[in-house]
mmCIF file of C-alpha atoms in Angstrom:
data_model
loop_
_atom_site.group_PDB
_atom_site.id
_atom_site.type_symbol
_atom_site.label_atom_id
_atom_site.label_comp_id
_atom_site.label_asym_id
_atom_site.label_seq_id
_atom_site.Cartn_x
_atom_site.Cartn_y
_atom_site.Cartn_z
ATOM 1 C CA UNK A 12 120.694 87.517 78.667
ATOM 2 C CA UNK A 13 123.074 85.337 80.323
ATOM 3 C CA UNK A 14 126.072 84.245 79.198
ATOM 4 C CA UNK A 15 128.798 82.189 80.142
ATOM 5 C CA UNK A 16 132.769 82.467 79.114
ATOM 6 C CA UNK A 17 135.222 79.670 79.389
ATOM 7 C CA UNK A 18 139.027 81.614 79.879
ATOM 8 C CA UNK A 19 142.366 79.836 80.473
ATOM 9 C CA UNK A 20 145.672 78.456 79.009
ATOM 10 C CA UNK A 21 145.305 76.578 75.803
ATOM 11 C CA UNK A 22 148.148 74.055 76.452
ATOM 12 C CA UNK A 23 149.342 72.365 79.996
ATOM 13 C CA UNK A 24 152.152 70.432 80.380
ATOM 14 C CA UNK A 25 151.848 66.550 80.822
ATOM 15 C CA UNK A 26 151.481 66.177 85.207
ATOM 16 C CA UNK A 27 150.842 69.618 85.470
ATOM 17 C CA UNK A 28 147.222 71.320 86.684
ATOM 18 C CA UNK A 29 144.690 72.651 84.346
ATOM 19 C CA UNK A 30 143.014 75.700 85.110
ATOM 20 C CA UNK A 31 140.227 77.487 83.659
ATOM 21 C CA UNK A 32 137.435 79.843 85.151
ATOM 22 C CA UNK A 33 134.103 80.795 83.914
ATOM 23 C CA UNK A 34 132.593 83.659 83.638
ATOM 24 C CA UNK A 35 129.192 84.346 84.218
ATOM 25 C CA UNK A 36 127.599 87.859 82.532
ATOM 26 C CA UNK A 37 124.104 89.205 82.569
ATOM 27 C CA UNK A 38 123.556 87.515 86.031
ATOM 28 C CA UNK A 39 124.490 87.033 89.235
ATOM 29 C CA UNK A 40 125.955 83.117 90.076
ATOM 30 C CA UNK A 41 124.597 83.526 93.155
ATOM 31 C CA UNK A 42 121.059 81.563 92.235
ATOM 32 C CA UNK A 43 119.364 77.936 92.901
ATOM 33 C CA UNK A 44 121.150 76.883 89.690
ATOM 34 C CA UNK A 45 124.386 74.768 89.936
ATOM 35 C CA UNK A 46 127.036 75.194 87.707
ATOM 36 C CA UNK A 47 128.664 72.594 86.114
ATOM 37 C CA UNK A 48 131.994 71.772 84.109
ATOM 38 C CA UNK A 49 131.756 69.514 80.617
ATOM 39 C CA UNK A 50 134.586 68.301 78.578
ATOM 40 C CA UNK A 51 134.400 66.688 75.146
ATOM 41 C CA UNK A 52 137.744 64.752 73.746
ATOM 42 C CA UNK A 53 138.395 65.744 70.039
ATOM 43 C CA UNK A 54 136.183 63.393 68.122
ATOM 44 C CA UNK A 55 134.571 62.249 71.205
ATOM 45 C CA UNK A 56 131.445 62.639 73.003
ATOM 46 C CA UNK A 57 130.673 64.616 76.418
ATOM 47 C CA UNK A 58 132.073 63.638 79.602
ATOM 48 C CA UNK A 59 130.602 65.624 83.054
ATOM 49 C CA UNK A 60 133.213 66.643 84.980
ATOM 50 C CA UNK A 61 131.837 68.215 88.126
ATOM 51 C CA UNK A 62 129.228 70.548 89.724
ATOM 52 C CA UNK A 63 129.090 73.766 91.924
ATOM 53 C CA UNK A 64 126.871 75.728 93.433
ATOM 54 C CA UNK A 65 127.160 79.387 95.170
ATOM 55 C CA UNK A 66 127.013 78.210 98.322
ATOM 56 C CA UNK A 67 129.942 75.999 98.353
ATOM 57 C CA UNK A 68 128.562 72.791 97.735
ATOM 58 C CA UNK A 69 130.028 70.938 94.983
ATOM 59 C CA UNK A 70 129.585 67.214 92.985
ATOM 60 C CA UNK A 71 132.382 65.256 91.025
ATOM 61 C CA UNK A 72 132.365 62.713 88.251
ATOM 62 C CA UNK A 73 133.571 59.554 90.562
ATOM 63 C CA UNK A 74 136.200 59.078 87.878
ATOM 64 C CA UNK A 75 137.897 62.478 87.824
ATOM 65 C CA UNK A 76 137.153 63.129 91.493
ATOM 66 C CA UNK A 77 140.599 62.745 92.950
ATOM 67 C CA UNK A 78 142.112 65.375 90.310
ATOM 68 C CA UNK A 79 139.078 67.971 90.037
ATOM 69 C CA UNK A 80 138.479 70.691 92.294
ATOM 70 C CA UNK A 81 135.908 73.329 91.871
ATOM 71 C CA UNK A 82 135.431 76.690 93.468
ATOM 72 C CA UNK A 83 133.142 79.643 93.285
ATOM 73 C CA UNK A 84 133.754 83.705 93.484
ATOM 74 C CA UNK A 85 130.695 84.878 93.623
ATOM 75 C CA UNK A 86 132.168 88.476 94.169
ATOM 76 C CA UNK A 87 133.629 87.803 90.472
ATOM 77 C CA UNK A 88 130.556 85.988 89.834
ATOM 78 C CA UNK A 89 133.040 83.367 88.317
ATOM 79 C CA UNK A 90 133.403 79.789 88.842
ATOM 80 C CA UNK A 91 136.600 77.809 88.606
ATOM 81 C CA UNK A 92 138.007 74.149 87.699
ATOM 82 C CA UNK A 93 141.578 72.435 88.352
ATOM 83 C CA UNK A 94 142.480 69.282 87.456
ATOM 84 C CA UNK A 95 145.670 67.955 88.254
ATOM 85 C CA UNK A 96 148.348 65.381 86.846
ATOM 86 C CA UNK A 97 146.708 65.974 83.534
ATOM 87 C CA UNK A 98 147.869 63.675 80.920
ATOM 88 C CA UNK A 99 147.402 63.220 77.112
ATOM 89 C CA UNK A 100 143.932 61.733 77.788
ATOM 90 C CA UNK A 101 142.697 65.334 79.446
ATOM 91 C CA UNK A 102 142.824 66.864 76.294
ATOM 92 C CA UNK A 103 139.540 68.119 75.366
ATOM 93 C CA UNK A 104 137.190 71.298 74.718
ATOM 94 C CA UNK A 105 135.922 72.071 78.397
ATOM 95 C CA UNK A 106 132.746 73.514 78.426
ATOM 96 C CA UNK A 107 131.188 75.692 81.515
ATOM 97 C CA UNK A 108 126.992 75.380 82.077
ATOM 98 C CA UNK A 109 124.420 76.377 84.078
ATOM 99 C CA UNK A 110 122.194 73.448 85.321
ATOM 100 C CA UNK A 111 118.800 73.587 87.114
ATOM 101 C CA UNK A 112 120.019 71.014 89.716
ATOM 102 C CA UNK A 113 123.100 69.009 89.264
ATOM 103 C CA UNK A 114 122.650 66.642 86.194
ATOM 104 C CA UNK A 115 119.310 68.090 85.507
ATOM 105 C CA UNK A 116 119.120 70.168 82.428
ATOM 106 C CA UNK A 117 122.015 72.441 81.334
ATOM 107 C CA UNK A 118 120.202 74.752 79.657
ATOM 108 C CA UNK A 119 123.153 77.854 79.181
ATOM 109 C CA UNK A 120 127.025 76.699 77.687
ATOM 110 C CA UNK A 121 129.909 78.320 77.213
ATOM 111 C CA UNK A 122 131.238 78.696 73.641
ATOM 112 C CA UNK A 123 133.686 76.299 75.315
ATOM 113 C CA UNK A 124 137.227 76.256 75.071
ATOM 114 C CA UNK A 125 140.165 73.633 73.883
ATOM 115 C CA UNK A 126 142.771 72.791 76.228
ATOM 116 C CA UNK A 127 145.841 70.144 74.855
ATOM 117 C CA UNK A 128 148.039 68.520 77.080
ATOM 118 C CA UNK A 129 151.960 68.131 75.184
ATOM 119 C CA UNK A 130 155.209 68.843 76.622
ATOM 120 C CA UNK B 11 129.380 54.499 85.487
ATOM 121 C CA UNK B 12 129.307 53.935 81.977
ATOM 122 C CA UNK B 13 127.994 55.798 79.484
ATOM 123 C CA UNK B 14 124.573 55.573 78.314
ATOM 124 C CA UNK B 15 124.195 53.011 75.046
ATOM 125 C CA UNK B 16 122.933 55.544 71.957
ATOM 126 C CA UNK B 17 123.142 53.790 68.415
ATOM 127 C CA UNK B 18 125.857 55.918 66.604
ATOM 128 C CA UNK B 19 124.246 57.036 63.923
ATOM 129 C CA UNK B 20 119.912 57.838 62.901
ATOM 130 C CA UNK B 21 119.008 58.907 59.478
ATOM 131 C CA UNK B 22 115.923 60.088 57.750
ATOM 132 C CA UNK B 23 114.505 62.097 54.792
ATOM 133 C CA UNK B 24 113.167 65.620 55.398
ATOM 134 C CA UNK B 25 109.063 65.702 55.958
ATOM 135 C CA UNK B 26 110.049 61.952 57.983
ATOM 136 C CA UNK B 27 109.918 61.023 61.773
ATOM 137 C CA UNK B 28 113.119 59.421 63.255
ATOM 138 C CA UNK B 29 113.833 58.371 66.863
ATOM 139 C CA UNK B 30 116.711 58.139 68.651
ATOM 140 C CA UNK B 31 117.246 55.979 71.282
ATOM 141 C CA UNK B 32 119.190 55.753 74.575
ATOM 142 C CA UNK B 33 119.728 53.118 76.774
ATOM 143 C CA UNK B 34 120.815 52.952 80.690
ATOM 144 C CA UNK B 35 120.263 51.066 83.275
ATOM 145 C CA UNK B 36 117.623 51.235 86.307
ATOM 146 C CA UNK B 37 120.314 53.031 88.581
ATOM 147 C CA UNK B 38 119.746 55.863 85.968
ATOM 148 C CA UNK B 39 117.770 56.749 83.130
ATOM 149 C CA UNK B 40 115.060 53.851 84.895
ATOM 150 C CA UNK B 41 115.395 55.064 87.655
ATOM 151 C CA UNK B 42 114.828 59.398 87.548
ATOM 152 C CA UNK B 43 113.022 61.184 85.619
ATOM 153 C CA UNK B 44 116.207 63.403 84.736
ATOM 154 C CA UNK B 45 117.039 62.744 81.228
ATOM 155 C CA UNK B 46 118.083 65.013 79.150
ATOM 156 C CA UNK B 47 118.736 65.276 75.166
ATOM 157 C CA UNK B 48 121.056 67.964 73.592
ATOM 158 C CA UNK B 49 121.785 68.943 69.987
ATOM 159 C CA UNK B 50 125.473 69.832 69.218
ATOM 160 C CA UNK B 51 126.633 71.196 65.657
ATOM 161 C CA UNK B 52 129.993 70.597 64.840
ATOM 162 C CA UNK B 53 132.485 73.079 66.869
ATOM 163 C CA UNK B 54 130.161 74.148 68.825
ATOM 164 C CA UNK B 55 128.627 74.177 71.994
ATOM 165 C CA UNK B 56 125.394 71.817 72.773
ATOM 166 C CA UNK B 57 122.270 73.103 72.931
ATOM 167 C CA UNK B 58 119.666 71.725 75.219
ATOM 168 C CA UNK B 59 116.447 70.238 73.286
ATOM 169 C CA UNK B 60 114.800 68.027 76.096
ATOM 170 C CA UNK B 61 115.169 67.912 80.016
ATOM 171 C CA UNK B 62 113.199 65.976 82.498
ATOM 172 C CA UNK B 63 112.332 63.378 79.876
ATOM 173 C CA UNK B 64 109.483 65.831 77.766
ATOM 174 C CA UNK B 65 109.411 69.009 78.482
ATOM 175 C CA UNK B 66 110.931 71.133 75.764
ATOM 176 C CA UNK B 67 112.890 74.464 76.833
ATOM 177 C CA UNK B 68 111.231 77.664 75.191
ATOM 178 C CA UNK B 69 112.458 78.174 71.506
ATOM 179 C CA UNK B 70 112.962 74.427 70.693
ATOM 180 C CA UNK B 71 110.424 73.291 68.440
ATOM 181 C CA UNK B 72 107.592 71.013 69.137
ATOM 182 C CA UNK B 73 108.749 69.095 66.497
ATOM 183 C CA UNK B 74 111.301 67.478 69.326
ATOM 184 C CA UNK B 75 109.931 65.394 71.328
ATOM 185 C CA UNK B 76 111.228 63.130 74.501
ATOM 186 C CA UNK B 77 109.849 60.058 75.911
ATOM 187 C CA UNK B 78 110.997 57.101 78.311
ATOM 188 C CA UNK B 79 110.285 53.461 79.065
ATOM 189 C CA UNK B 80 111.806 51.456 81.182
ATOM 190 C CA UNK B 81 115.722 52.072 80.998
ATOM 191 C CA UNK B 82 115.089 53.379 77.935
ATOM 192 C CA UNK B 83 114.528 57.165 76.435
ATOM 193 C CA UNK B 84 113.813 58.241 73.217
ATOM 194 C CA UNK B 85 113.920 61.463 71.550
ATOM 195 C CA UNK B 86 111.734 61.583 68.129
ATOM 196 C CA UNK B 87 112.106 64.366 65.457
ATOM 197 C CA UNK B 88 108.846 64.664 63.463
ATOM 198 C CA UNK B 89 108.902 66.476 60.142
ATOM 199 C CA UNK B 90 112.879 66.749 59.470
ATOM 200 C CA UNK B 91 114.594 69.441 58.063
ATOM 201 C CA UNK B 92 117.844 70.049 56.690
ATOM 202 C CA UNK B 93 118.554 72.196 60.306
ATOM 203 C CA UNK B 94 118.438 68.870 62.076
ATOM 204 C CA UNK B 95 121.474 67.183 61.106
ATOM 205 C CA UNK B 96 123.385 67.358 63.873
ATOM 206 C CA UNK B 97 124.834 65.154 66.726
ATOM 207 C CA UNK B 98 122.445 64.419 69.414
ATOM 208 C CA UNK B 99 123.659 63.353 73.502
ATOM 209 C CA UNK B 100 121.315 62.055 75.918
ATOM 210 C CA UNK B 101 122.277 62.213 79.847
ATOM 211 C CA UNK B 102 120.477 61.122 82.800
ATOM 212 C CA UNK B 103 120.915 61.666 86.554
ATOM 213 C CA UNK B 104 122.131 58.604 88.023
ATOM 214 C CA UNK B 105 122.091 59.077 91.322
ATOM 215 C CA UNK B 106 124.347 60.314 94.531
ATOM 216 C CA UNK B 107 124.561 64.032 92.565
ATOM 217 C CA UNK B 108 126.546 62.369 89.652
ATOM 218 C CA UNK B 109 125.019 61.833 86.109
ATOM 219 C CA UNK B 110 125.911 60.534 82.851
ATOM 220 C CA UNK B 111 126.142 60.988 79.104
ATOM 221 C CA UNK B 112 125.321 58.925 76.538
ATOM 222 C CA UNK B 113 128.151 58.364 73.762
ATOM 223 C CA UNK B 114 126.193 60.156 70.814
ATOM 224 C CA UNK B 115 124.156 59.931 67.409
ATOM 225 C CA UNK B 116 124.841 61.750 64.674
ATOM 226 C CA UNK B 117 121.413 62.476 62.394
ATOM 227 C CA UNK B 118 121.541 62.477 59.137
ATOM 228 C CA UNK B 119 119.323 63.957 56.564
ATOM 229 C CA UNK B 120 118.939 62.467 53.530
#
């Protein structure tokens, strides 16, 4: 069935860029679904970060838009998030998930993974 | 956008009916029929119980159930069990390709 992986440094540097990719297995990315990015602050509740889909087209939280971008390698059948300038306030699990249309239903996540941000 | 308004904690006794509520505004959960309700046990990842207000993804029980009114949704857990304690997110689509969560209720079982 399909599965998604979360991969990427555990710790970033305050003002430095967070990357991670996801990995999609079992599947092909290249579908009507979107696939979306999720973070969740320690203690905190979830926070949408953004939305892609195979074709190109992608959709950002209005509040992280000026730091996020998100691409798609559908020849790696992987999908990929940056977010600059990161500060103390970025640290969080990030979760990858496939969505029927953006904001939908995610109905596959990642086991997620946990990215802190300290010098 | 703010985050959707869900009371911060629910609590019932197994064999009961509790109902969780989440609140938004007519720019989102009153206004698209695109909410969504996910269970998430500690460390890790949510799972997705509700989508499109009531329709239950295969393998969730029918004991979840979804329902909205106004700028209001509710998802209601008939016959608890132990299983169910959890934390529980709403989200809606709210427009312009964006969305939004709600902050989360944790579910206790007596």
């Amino acid at each position: 069935q399909l599965q998604l992986q979360e991969s990427g440094p555990g710790l970033v540097k305050p003002w430095e860029t967070l990357s991670l990719t996801c990995t999609v297995s079992g599947g092909s990315i290249a579908t009507s679904y979107y696939w979306g990015w999720i973070r969740q602050p320690p203690g905190k509740g979830l926070e949408w970060i953004g939305s892609i889909h195979y074709s190109g087209s992608t959709y950002h939280s209005p509040t992280l838009k000026s730091r996020v971008t998100i691409s798609v390698d559908t020849s790696k059948n992987q999908f990929s998030l940056k977010l600059n300038s990161v500060t103390a306030a970025d640290t969080a699990v990030y979760y990858c998930g496939r969505d029927i249309l953006v904001f939908d239903a995610l109905d596959i996540w990642g086991q997620g993974t946990m990215v802190t941000v300290s010098p | 956008q703010s985050a959707l308004t869900q009371p911060p904690s629910a609590s019932g006794s197994p064999g009961q009916s509790v109902t969780i509520s989440c609140t938004g505004t007519s720019s989102d959960v009153g206004g698209y029929n695109y909410v969504s309700w996910y269970q998430q046990y500690p460390g890790k990842a949510p799972k997705l119980m509700i989508y499109e207000v009531s329709k239950r993804p295969s393998g969730v029980p029918d004991r979840f159930s979804g329902s909205k009114s106004g700028n209001t949704a509710s998802l209601t857990v008939s016959g608890l069990q132990a299983e169910d304690e959890a934390n529980y997110y709403c989200s809606s689509y709210a427009g312009s390709n964006t969305g939004v969560f709600g902050g989360g209720t944790k579910l206790t079982v007596l």
